Amino acid sequence: MNRATDPAACTSPADTLILANGVRIPCLGFGTYRNEDSEVCRASVLEALGAGYRHIDTAAFYNNEEGVGAAIRESGLDRSDIFVTTKLWNTDQGYDSALRAFDLSMKKLGLDTLDLYLVHWPVSKNFAADYPAALLDTWRAFEQLLAEGRVRAIGVCNCLKEHLNALFDACKVAPMVNQIEYHFGFRDPDQEEAARYSRERGMVVEAWAPLCRGKAFGDPDLVSVAKKHGKTEAQVLVRWCLQRGTLPLPKSATPARIRENADIFDFALDDADMALLSASDKIGRLGPHPTEARF
C-alpha cells in the first residue's frame, strides 16, 4: 500500500493516509449507516471487502456491529488488513460509561483491538448542561484506551472549531480524525471552517453522506461532469470528496453500487469540474447542525 498525505493522491481503496500517530488509514471507507439488518449488513460488508475496500465504518448507534464483525471473520482476510471504526453514542458519554460502551462494542464486533474509536457527537441531550466537561471526561477514557493498546487511533465526529478547541485545551492526545458531513451541494461556512481547521491541526477529515443521501442525482451540473468522464454520478461525488482532501465513506447495500463507488481511481476531475461542482449549494445540510444537535 502506498503512503499518502493527500486523498487525491491515492490510486486504490487500500491506499493509505497517515494519521498523526503514524497509523495508516485506507483512503476510502465503506459506510454502514441505516444498515441495521444483521444479515444484510454482513452481506454488504463482505461485498465491500471483495470489491477492495479495506476500511469499514460502523457505530454503536447503527445497531449493526455484530454484522460487521461477522463479515470480517468470514472474509478470509487477515485482521491486520482491515481497518475498523466504531463510535461512542451520545448517551454513553463520560469516563466510566465510555469504557463500558467500548467493551460492549468490542464484544459485538468480536475484536480484540479496534483501529479507530470516535466520539459520535460533541454535545448530546443528556450532557448538554455539562458540556464540555462530559466531552473531556469521555476523551480521558479514549486516551486510556489508546494508551492500553486497545485502540490504535482516536478521534471525533461532527466537531466544529469551537468543539475541537475545547478538546485541544485539555487533552493529552489530540484527536486524529474528524468525521463530518461533507458533500457536493453543501457550502456551510461552519463546516468548511471545521474541515480546514481540522487539517491545519493535523487531523484527517472524513466525509459522511458523500453521496448526498441520493438527493444530488439528476443535478444538471453533476450529470454533465459524469457524462464528460464516462462515469456515474455517484462515482463523481466520491471522487469530488477525495479531491477536496477528505476521506469519503460511501454506503450501499446493493452489490453493483458497492463496487461502483470504489471504482473511482481511474479518472480525475479537472479544475473546471471542481470549480463547477464546488460552487453548488443546492443540497444543504442533511443532518443537524453540531451546535444544535440534541439527541
Short mmCIF file of C-alpha atoms in Angstrom, two decimals, residues 59-63 65 86-106 108 117-127 133-142 145 295:
data_model
loop_
_atom_site.label_atom_id
_atom_site.label_comp_id
_atom_site.label_asym_id
_atom_site.label_seq_id
_atom_site.Cartn_x
_atom_site.Cartn_y
_atom_site.Cartn_z
CA ALA A 59 -21.12 2.80 15.17
CA ALA A 60 -22.94 1.63 18.26
CA PHE A 61 -25.90 3.75 17.13
CA TYR A 62 -26.11 1.88 13.81
CA ASN A 63 -27.07 -1.38 15.58
CA GLU A 65 -21.67 -4.09 14.86
CA THR A 86 -16.82 2.34 15.52
CA LYS A 87 -18.25 5.21 17.54
CA LEU A 88 -19.39 6.03 21.06
CA TRP A 89 -23.05 7.03 21.17
CA ASN A 90 -24.19 10.19 22.95
CA THR A 91 -25.88 8.51 25.90
CA ASP A 92 -22.60 6.84 26.86
CA GLN A 93 -20.50 9.98 27.23
CA GLY A 94 -18.44 10.18 30.42
CA TYR A 95 -15.35 8.33 31.60
CA ASP A 96 -16.77 5.13 33.08
CA SER A 97 -19.71 4.84 30.70
CA ALA A 98 -17.46 5.31 27.68
CA LEU A 99 -15.23 2.46 28.82
CA ARG A 100 -18.25 0.21 29.35
CA ALA A 101 -19.67 1.13 25.95
CA PHE A 102 -16.34 0.36 24.31
CA ASP A 103 -16.30 -3.11 25.88
CA LEU A 104 -19.80 -3.77 24.57
CA SER A 105 -18.91 -2.63 21.06
CA MET A 106 -15.86 -4.86 21.05
CA LYS A 108 -20.42 -7.22 19.38
CA TYR A 117 -12.74 4.93 18.02
CA LEU A 118 -14.73 8.13 17.51
CA VAL A 119 -16.94 10.30 19.69
CA HIS A 120 -20.14 10.41 17.63
CA TRP A 121 -21.30 13.95 18.56
CA PRO A 122 -19.58 16.54 20.76
CA VAL A 123 -22.74 17.53 22.69
CA SER A 124 -25.72 15.34 23.47
CA LYS A 125 -29.12 15.89 25.06
CA ASN A 126 -28.15 14.06 28.25
CA PHE A 127 -24.97 16.06 28.74
CA ALA A 133 -16.91 18.61 30.98
CA ALA A 134 -18.67 15.44 29.80
CA LEU A 135 -16.81 15.50 26.50
CA LEU A 136 -13.49 15.92 28.29
CA ASP A 137 -14.30 13.00 30.63
CA THR A 138 -15.13 10.93 27.55
CA TRP A 139 -11.87 11.91 25.95
CA ARG A 140 -9.90 10.80 29.02
CA ALA A 141 -11.40 7.35 28.52
CA PHE A 142 -10.39 7.42 24.86
CA LEU A 145 -7.92 3.01 25.62
CA PHE A 295 -30.29 13.60 20.96
#
